[in-house]
PDB file of C-alpha atoms and ligand atoms in Angstrom:
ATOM      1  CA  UNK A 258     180.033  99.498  53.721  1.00 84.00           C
ATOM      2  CA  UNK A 259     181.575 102.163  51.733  1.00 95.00           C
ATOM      3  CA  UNK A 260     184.641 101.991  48.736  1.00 97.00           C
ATOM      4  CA  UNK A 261     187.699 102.181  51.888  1.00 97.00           C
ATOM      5  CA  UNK A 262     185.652  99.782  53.959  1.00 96.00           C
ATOM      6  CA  UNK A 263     185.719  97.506  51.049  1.00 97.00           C
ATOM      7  CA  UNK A 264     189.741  97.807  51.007  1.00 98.00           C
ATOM      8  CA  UNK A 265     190.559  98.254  54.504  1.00 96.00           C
ATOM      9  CA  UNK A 266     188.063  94.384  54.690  1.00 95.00           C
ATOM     10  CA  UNK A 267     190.229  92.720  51.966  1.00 97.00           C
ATOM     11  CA  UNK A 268     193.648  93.859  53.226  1.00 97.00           C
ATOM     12  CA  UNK A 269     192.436  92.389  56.511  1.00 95.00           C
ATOM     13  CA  UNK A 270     191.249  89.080  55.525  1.00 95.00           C
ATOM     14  CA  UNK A 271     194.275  88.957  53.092  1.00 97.00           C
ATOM     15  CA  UNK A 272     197.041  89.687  55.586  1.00 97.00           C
ATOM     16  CA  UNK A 273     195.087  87.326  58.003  1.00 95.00           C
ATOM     17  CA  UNK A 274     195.902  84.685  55.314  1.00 95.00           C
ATOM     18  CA  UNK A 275     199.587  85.905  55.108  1.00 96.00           C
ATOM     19  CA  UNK A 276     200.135  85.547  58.419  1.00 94.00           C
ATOM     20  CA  UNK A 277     198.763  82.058  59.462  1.00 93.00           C
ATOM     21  CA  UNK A 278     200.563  80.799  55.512  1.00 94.00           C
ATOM     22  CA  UNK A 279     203.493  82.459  55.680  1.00 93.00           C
ATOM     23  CA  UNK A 280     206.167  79.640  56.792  1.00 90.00           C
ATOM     24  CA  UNK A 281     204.648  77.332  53.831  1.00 87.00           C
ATOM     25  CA  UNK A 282     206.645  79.811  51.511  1.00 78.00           C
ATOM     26  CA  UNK A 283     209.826  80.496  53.503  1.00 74.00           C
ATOM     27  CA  UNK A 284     213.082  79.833  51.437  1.00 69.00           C
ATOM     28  CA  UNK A 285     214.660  82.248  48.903  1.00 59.00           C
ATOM     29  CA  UNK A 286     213.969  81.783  45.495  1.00 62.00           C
ATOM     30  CA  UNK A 287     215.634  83.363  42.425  1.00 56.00           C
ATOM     31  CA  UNK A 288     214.947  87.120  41.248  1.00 63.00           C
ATOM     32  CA  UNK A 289     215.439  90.488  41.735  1.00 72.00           C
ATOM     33  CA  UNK A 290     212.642  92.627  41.694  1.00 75.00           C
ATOM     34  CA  UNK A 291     212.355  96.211  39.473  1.00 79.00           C
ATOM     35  CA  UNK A 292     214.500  98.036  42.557  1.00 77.00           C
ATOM     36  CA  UNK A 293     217.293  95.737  42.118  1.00 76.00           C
ATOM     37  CA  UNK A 294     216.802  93.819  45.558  1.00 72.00           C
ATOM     38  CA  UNK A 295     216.715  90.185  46.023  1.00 70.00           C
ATOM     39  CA  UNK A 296     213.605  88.950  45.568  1.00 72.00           C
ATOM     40  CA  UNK A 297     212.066  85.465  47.669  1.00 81.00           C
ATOM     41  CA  UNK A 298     209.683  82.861  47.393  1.00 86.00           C
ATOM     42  CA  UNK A 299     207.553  85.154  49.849  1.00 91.00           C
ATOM     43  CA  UNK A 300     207.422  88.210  48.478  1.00 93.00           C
ATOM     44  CA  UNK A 301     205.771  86.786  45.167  1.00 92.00           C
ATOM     45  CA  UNK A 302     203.418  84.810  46.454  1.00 94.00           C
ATOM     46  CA  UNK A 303     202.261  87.661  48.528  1.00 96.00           C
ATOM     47  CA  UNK A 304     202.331  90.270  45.799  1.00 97.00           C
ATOM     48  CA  UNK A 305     199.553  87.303  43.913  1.00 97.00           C
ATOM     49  CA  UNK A 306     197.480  87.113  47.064  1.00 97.00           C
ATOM     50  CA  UNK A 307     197.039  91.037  47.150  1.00 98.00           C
ATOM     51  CA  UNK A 308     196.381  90.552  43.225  1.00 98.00           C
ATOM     52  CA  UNK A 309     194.071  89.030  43.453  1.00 98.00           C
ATOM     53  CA  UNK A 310     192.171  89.923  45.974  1.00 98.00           C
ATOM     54  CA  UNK A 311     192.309  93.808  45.976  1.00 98.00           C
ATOM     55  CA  UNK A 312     192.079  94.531  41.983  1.00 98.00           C
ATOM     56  CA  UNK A 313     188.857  91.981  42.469  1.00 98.00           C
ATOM     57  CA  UNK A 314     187.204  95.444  43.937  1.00 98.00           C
ATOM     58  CA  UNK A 315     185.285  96.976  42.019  1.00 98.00           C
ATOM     59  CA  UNK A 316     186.754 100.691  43.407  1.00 98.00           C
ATOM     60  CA  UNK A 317     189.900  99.618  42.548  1.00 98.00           C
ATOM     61  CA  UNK A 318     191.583 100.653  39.144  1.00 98.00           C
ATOM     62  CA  UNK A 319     195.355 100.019  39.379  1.00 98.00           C
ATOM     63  CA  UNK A 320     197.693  97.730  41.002  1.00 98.00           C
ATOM     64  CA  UNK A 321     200.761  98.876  41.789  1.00 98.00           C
ATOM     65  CA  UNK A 322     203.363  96.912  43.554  1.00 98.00           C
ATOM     66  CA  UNK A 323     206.900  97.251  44.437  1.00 97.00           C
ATOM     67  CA  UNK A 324     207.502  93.451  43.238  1.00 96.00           C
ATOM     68  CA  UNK A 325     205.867  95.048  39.505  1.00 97.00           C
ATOM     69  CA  UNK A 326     207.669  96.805  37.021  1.00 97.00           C
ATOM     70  CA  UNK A 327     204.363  98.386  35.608  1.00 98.00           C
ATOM     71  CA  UNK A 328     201.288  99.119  37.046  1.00 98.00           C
ATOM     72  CA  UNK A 329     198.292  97.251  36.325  1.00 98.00           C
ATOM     73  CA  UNK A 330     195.212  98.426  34.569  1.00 98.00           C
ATOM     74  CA  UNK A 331     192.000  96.877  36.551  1.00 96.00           C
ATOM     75  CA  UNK A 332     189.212  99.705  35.683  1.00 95.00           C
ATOM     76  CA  UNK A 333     188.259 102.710  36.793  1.00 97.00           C
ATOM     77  CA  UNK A 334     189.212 104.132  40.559  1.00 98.00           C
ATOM     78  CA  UNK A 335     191.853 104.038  43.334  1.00 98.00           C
ATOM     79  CA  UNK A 336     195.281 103.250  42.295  1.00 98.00           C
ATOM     80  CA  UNK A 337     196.424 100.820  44.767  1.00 99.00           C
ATOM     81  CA  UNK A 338     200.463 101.046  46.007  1.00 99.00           C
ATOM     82  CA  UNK A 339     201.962  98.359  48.003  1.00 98.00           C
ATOM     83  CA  UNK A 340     204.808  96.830  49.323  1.00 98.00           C
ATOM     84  CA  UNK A 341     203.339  92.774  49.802  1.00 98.00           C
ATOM     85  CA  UNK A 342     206.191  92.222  52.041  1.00 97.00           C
ATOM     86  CA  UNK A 343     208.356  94.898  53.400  1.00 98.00           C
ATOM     87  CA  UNK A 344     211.404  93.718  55.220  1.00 96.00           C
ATOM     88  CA  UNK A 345     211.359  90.534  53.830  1.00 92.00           C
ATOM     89  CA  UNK A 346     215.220  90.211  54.533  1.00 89.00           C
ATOM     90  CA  UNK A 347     213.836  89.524  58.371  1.00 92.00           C
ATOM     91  CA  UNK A 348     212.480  86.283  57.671  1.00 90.00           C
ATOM     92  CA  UNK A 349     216.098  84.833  56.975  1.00 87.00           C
ATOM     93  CA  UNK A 350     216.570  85.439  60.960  1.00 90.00           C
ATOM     94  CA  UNK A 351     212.838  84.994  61.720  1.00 92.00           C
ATOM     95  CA  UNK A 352     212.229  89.122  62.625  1.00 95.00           C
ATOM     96  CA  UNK A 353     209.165  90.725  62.071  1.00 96.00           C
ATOM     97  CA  UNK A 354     207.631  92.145  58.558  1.00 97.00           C
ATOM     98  CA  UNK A 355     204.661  93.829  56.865  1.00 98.00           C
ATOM     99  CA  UNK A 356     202.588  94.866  54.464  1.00 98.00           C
ATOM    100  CA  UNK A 357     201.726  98.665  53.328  1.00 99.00           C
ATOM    101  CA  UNK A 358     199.197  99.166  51.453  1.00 99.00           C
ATOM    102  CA  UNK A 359     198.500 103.407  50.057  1.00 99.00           C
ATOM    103  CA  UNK A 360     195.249 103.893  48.107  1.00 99.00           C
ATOM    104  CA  UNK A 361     195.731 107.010  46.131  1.00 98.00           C
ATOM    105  CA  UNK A 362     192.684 108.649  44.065  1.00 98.00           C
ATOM    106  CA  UNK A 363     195.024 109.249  41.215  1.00 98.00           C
ATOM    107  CA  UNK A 364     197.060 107.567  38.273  1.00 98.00           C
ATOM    108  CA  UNK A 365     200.676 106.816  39.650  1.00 98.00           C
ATOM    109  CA  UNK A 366     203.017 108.443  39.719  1.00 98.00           C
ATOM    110  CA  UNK A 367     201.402 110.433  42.225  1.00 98.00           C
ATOM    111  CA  UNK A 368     202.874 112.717  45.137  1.00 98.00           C
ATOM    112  CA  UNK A 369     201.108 111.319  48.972  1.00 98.00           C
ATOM    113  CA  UNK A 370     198.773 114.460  48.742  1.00 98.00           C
ATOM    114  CA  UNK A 371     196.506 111.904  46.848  1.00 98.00           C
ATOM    115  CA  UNK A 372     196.706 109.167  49.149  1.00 98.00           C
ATOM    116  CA  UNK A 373     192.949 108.675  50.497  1.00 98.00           C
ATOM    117  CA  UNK A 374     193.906 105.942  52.710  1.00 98.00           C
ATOM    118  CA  UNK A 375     196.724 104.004  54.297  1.00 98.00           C
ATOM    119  CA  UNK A 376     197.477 101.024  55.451  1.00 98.00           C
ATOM    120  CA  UNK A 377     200.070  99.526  57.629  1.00 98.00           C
ATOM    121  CA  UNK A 378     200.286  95.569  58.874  1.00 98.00           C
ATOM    122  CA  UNK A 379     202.792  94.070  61.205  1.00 98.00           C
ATOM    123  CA  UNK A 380     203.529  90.317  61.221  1.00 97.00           C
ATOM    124  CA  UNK A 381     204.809  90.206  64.985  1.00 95.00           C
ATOM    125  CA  UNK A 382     203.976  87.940  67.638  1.00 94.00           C
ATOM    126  CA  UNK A 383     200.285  89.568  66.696  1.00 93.00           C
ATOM    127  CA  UNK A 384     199.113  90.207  63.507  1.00 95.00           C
ATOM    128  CA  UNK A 385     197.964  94.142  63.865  1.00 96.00           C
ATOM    129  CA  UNK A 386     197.177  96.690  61.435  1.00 96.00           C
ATOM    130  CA  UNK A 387     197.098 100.386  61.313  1.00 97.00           C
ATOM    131  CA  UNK A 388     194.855 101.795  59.425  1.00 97.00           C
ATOM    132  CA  UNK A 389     194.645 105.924  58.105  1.00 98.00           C
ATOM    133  CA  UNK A 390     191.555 107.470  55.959  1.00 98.00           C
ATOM    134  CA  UNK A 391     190.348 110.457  55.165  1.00 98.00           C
ATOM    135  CA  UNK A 392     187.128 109.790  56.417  1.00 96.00           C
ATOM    136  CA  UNK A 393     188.210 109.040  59.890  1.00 95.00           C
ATOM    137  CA  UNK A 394     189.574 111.153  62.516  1.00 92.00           C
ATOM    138  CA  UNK A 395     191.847 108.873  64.280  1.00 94.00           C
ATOM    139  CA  UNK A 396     194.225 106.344  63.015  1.00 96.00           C
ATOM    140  CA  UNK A 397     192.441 103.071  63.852  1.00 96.00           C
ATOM    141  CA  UNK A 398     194.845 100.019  65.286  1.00 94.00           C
ATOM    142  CA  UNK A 399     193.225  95.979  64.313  1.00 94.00           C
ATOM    143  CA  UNK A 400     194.157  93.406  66.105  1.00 94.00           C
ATOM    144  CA  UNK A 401     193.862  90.306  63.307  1.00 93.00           C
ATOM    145  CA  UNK A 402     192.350  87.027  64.444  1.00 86.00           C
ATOM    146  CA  UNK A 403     190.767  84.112  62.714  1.00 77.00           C
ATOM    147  CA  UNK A 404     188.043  85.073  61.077  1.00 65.00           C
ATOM    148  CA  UNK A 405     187.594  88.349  62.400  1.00 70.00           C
ATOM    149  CA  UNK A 406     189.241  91.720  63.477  1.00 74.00           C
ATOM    150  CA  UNK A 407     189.117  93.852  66.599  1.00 75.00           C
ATOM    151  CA  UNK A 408     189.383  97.612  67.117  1.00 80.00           C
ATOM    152  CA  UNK A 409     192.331  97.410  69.388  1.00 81.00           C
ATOM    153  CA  UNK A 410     192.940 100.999  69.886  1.00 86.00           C
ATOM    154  CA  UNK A 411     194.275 104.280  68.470  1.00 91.00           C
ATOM    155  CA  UNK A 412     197.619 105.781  67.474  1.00 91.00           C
ATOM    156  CA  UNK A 413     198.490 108.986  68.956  1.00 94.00           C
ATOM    157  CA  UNK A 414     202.325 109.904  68.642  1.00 97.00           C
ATOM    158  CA  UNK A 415     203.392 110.133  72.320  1.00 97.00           C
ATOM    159  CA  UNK A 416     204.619 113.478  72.840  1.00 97.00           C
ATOM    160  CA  UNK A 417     207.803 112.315  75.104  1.00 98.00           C
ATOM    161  CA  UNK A 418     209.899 110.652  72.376  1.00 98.00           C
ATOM    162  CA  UNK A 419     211.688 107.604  73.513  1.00 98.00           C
ATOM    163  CA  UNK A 420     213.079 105.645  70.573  1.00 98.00           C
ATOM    164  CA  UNK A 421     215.199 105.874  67.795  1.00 98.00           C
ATOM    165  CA  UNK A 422     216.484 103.841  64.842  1.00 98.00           C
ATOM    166  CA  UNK A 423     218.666 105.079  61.771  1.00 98.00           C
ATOM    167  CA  UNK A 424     219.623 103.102  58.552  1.00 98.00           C
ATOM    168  CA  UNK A 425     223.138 103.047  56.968  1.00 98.00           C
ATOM    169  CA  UNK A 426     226.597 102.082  58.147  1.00 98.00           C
ATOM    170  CA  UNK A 427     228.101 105.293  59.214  1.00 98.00           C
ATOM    171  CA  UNK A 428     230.590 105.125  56.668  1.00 98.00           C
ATOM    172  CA  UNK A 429     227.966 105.488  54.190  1.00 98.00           C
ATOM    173  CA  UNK A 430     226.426 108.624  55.871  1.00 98.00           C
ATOM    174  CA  UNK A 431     227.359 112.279  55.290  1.00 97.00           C
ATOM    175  CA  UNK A 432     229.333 113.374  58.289  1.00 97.00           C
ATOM    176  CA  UNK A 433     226.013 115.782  58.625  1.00 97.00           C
ATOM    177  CA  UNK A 434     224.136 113.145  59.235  1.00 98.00           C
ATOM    178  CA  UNK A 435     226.272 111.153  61.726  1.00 98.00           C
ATOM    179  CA  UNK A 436     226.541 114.130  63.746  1.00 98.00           C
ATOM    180  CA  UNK A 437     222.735 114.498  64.078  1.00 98.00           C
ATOM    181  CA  UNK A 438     222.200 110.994  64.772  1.00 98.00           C
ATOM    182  CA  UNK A 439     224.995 111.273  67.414  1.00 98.00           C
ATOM    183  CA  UNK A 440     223.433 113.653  69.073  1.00 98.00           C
ATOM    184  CA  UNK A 441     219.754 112.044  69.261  1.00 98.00           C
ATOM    185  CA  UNK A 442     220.661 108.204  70.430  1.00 98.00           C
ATOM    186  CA  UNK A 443     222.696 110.263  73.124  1.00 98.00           C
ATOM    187  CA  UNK A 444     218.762 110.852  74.390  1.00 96.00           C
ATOM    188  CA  UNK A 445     217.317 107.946  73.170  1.00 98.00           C
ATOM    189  CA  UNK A 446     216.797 104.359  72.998  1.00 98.00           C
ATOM    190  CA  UNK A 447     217.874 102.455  69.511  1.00 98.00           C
ATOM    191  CA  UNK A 448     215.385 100.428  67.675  1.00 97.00           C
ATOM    192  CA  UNK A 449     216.170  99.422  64.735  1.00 97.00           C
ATOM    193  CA  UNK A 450     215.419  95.822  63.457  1.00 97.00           C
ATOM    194  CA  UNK A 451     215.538  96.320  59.684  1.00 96.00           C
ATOM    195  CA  UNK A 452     211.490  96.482  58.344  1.00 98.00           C
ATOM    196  CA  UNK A 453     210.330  99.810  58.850  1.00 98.00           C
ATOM    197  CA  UNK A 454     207.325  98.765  59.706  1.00 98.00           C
ATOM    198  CA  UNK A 455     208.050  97.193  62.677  1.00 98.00           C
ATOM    199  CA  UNK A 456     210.589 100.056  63.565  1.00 98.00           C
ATOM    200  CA  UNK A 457     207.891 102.572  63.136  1.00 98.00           C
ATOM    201  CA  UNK A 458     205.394 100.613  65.071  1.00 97.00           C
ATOM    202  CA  UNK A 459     207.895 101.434  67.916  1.00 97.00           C
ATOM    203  CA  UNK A 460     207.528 105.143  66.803  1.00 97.00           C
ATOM    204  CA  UNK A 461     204.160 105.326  66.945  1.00 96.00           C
ATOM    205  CA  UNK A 462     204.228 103.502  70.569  1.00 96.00           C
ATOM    206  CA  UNK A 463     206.911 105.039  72.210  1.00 97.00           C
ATOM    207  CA  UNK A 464     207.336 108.117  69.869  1.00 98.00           C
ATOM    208  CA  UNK A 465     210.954 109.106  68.566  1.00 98.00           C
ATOM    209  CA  UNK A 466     212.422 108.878  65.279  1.00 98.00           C
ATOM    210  CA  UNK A 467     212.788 106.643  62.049  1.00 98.00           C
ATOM    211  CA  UNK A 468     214.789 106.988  59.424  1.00 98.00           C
ATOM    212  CA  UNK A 469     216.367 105.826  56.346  1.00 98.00           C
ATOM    213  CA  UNK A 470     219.042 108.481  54.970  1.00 98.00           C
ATOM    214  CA  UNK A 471     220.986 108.885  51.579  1.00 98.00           C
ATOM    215  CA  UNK A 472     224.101 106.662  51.779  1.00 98.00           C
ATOM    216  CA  UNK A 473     226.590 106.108  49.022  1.00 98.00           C
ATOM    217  CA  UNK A 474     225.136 102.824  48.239  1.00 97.00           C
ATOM    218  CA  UNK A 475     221.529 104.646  48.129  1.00 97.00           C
ATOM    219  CA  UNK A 476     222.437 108.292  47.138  1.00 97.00           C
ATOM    220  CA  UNK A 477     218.315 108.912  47.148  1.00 97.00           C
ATOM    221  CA  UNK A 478     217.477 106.719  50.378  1.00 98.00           C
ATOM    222  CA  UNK A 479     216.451 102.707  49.999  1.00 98.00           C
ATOM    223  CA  UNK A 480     212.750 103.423  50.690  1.00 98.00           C
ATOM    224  CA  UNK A 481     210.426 103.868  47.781  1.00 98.00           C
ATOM    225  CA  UNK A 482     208.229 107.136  47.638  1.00 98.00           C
ATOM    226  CA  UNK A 483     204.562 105.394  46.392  1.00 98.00           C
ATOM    227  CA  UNK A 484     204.662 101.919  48.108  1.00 98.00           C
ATOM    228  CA  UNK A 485     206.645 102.832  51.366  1.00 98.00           C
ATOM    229  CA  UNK A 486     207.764 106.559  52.617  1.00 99.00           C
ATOM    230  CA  UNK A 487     204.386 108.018  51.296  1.00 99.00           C
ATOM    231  CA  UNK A 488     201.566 105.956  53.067  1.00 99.00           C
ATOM    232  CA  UNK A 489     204.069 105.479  56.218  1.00 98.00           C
ATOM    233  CA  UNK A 490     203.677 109.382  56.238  1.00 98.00           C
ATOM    234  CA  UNK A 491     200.492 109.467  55.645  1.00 98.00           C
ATOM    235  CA  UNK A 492     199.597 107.209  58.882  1.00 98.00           C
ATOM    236  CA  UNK A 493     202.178 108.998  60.839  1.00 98.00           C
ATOM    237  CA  UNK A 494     200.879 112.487  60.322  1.00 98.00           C
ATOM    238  CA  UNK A 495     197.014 111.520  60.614  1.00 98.00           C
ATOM    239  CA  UNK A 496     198.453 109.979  64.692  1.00 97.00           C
ATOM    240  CA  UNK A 497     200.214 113.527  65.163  1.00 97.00           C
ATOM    241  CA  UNK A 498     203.603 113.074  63.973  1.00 98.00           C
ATOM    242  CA  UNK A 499     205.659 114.485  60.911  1.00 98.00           C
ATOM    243  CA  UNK A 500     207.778 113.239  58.124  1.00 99.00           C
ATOM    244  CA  UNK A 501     210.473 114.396  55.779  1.00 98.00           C
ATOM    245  CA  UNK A 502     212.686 113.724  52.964  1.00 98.00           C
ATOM    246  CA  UNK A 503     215.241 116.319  54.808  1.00 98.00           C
ATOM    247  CA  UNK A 504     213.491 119.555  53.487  1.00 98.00           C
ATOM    248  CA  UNK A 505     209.457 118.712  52.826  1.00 98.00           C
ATOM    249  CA  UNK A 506     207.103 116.483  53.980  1.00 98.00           C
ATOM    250  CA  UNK A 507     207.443 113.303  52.690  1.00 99.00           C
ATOM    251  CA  UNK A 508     203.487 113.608  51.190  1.00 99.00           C
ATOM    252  CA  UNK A 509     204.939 116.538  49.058  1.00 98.00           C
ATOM    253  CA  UNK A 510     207.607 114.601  47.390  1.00 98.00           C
ATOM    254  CA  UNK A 511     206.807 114.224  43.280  1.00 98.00           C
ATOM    255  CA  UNK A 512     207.965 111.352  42.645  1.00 98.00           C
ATOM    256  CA  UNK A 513     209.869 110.968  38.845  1.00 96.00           C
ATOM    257  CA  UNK A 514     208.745 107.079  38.252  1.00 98.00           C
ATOM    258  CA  UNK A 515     207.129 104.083  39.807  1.00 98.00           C
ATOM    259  CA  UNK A 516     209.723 102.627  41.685  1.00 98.00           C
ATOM    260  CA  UNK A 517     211.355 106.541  42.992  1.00 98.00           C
ATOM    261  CA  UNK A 518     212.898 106.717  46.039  1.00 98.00           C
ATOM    262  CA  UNK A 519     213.826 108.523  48.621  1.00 98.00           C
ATOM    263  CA  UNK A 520     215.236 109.484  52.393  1.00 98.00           C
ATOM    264  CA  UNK A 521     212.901 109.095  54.617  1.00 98.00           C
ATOM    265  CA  UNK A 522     212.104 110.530  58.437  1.00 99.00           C
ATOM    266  CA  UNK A 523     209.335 109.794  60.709  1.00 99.00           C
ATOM    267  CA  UNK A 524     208.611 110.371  63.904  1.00 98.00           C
ATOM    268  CA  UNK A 525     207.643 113.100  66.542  1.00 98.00           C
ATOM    269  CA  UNK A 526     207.497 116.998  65.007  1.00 98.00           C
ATOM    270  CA  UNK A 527     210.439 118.125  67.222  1.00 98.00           C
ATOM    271  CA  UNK A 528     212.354 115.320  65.781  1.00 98.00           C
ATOM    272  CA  UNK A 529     211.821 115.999  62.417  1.00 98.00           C
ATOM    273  CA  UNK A 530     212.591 119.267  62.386  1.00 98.00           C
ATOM    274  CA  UNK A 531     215.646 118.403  63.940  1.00 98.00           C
ATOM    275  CA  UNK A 532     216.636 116.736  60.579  1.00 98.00           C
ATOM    276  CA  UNK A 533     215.644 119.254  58.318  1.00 98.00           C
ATOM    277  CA  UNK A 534     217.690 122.075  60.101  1.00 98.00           C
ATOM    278  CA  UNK A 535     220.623 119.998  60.230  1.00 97.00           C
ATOM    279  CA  UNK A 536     220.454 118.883  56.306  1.00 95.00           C
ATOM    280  CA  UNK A 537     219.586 122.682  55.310  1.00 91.00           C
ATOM    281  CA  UNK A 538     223.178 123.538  56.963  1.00 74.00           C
TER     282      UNK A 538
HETATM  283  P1  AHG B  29     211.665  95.401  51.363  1.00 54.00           P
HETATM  284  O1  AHG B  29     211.898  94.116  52.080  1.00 54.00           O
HETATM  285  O2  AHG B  29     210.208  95.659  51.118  1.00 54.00           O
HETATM  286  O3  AHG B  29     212.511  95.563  50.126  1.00 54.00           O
HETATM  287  O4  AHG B  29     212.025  96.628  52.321  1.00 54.00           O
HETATM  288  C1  AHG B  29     213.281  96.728  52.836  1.00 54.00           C
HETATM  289  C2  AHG B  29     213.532  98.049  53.464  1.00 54.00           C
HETATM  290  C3  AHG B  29     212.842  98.432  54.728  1.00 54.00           C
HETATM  291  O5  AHG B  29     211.714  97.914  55.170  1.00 54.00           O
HETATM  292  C4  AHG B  29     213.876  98.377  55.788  1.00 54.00           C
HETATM  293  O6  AHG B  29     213.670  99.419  56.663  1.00 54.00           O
HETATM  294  C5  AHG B  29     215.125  98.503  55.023  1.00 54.00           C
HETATM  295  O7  AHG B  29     214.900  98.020  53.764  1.00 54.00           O
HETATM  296  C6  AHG B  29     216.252  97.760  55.655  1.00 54.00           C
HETATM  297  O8  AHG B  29     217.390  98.084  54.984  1.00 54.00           O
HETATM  298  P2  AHG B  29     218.820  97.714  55.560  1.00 54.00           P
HETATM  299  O9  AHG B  29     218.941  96.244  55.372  1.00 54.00           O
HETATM  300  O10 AHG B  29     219.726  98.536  54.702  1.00 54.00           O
HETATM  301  O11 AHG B  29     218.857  98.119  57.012  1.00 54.00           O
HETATM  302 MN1   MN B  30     209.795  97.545  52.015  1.00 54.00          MN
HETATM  303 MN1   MN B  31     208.853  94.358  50.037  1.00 54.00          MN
END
């Protein structure tokens, strides 16, 4: 077993253990985490579990978490990024959530060009997980099961897009930006159920487009460069597909501090550079 089989094993067992625990901590509790976003009972308790069980390894050397202000010192070795619970807002309406986990071979802040691995699970009627590394070719898909994990298959971007699901009221959007999106969900299906996860497992199924845009409430986008846009991009572009913050791939953004943020677009190539012509204009 090798360093990233170490940390692809943990985040497996511990998402297992997320998944089958999960309603014992449903209820919101009080908080707001270092974005400014609600915080609930949930998202704590899984930001522990991943504590505790990934800065255990012994290639791990910092925590980093989006329910953190500061990152935390555990040794020498991969810096670990993740978001314990993205979408958490879903469980009010029982919808779908995840976990994504980035391993970057760097001290944060760090752009996604030193992301080593990613990882990517989906609480959904199945627990899954996608998983991206530099020493594999393919982006491997785990189906999660009591005490152990199957391959369950690969992601490969279809090349036919089908779906698509934006973020933001339109009233928040540049007019830009509502003219794009016009034009693509005249061609597509909409998907959007509020955890990007789960709306970008539906891009990596059925191909298409995610995104989360700069809105007047969230002039730089509402995802967060190191624990969200990055490793999403990361998996995205080892299955085939390309990201962008409007102008650059996502994996080139610098990002200025921990909790940075910015737009985000994933999905099919064509797509893509759909939305960075139509910001350049
Ligand atoms: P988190 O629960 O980790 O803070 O993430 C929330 C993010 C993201 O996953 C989702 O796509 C987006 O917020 C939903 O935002 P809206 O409620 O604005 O649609
Ligand atoms: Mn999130
Ligand atoms: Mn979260």
């Amino acid at each position: 077993m090798n360093e990233l089989d170490g940390v692809v094993q943990t985040v497996q067992n511990t998402a297992h253990y997320v998944n089958t625990h999960l309603a014992d901590h449903a209820g919101s509790g009080p908080g707001t985490n270092p974005s400014g976003e609600d915080q609930i009972k949930a998202d704590i308790w899984a930001d522990h579990l991943f504590f505790d069980k990934l800065s255990a390894l012994e290639c791990v050397g910092a925590y980093a978490s989006e329910e953190r202000e500061d990152v935390v010192d555990c040794g020498d070795g991969y810096s670990i990024a993740i978001d314990p619970l993205d979408g958490s807002s879903n469980l009010a309406s029982n919808n779908s959530v995840g976990t994504i986990v980035g391993v970057y071979d760097a001290e944060l802040p760090a752009s996604g060009r030193e992301l080593v691995a990613s990882l990517m699970v989906l609480y959904g009627p199945y627990t899954t997980m996608a998983v991206a590394r530099e020493d594999r070719e393919v982006v491997q898909e785990f189906l999660l099961r009591d005490g152990f994990s199957e391959q369950w298959g690969t992601f490969t971007i279809p090349d036919e897009p089908t779906v698509i699901g934006l973020a933001g009221k339109t009233s928040e959007r540049t007019d830009t930006f509502n003219a794009l999106a016009r034009e693509l969900e005249h061609d597509l299906k909409l998907r959007y159920g509020g955890a990007t996860v789960a709306d970008l497992a539906q891009v990596l199924e059925y191909g298409g487009l995610f995104g989360y845009p700069a809105t007047t409430s969230n002039p730089e986008g509402k995802l967060r460069v190191h624990f969200e846009s990055a490793p999403l991009a990361y998996l995205i572009e080892a299955g085939g597909g390309g990201s962008t913050d409007g102008q650059q791939s996502l994996l080139d953004v610098d990002p200025d501090g921990l909790h940075a943020r910015t737009p985000t677009f994933l999905g099919n190539e064509e797509l893509v550079e759909r939305v960075e012509s139509a910001l350049s204009e």
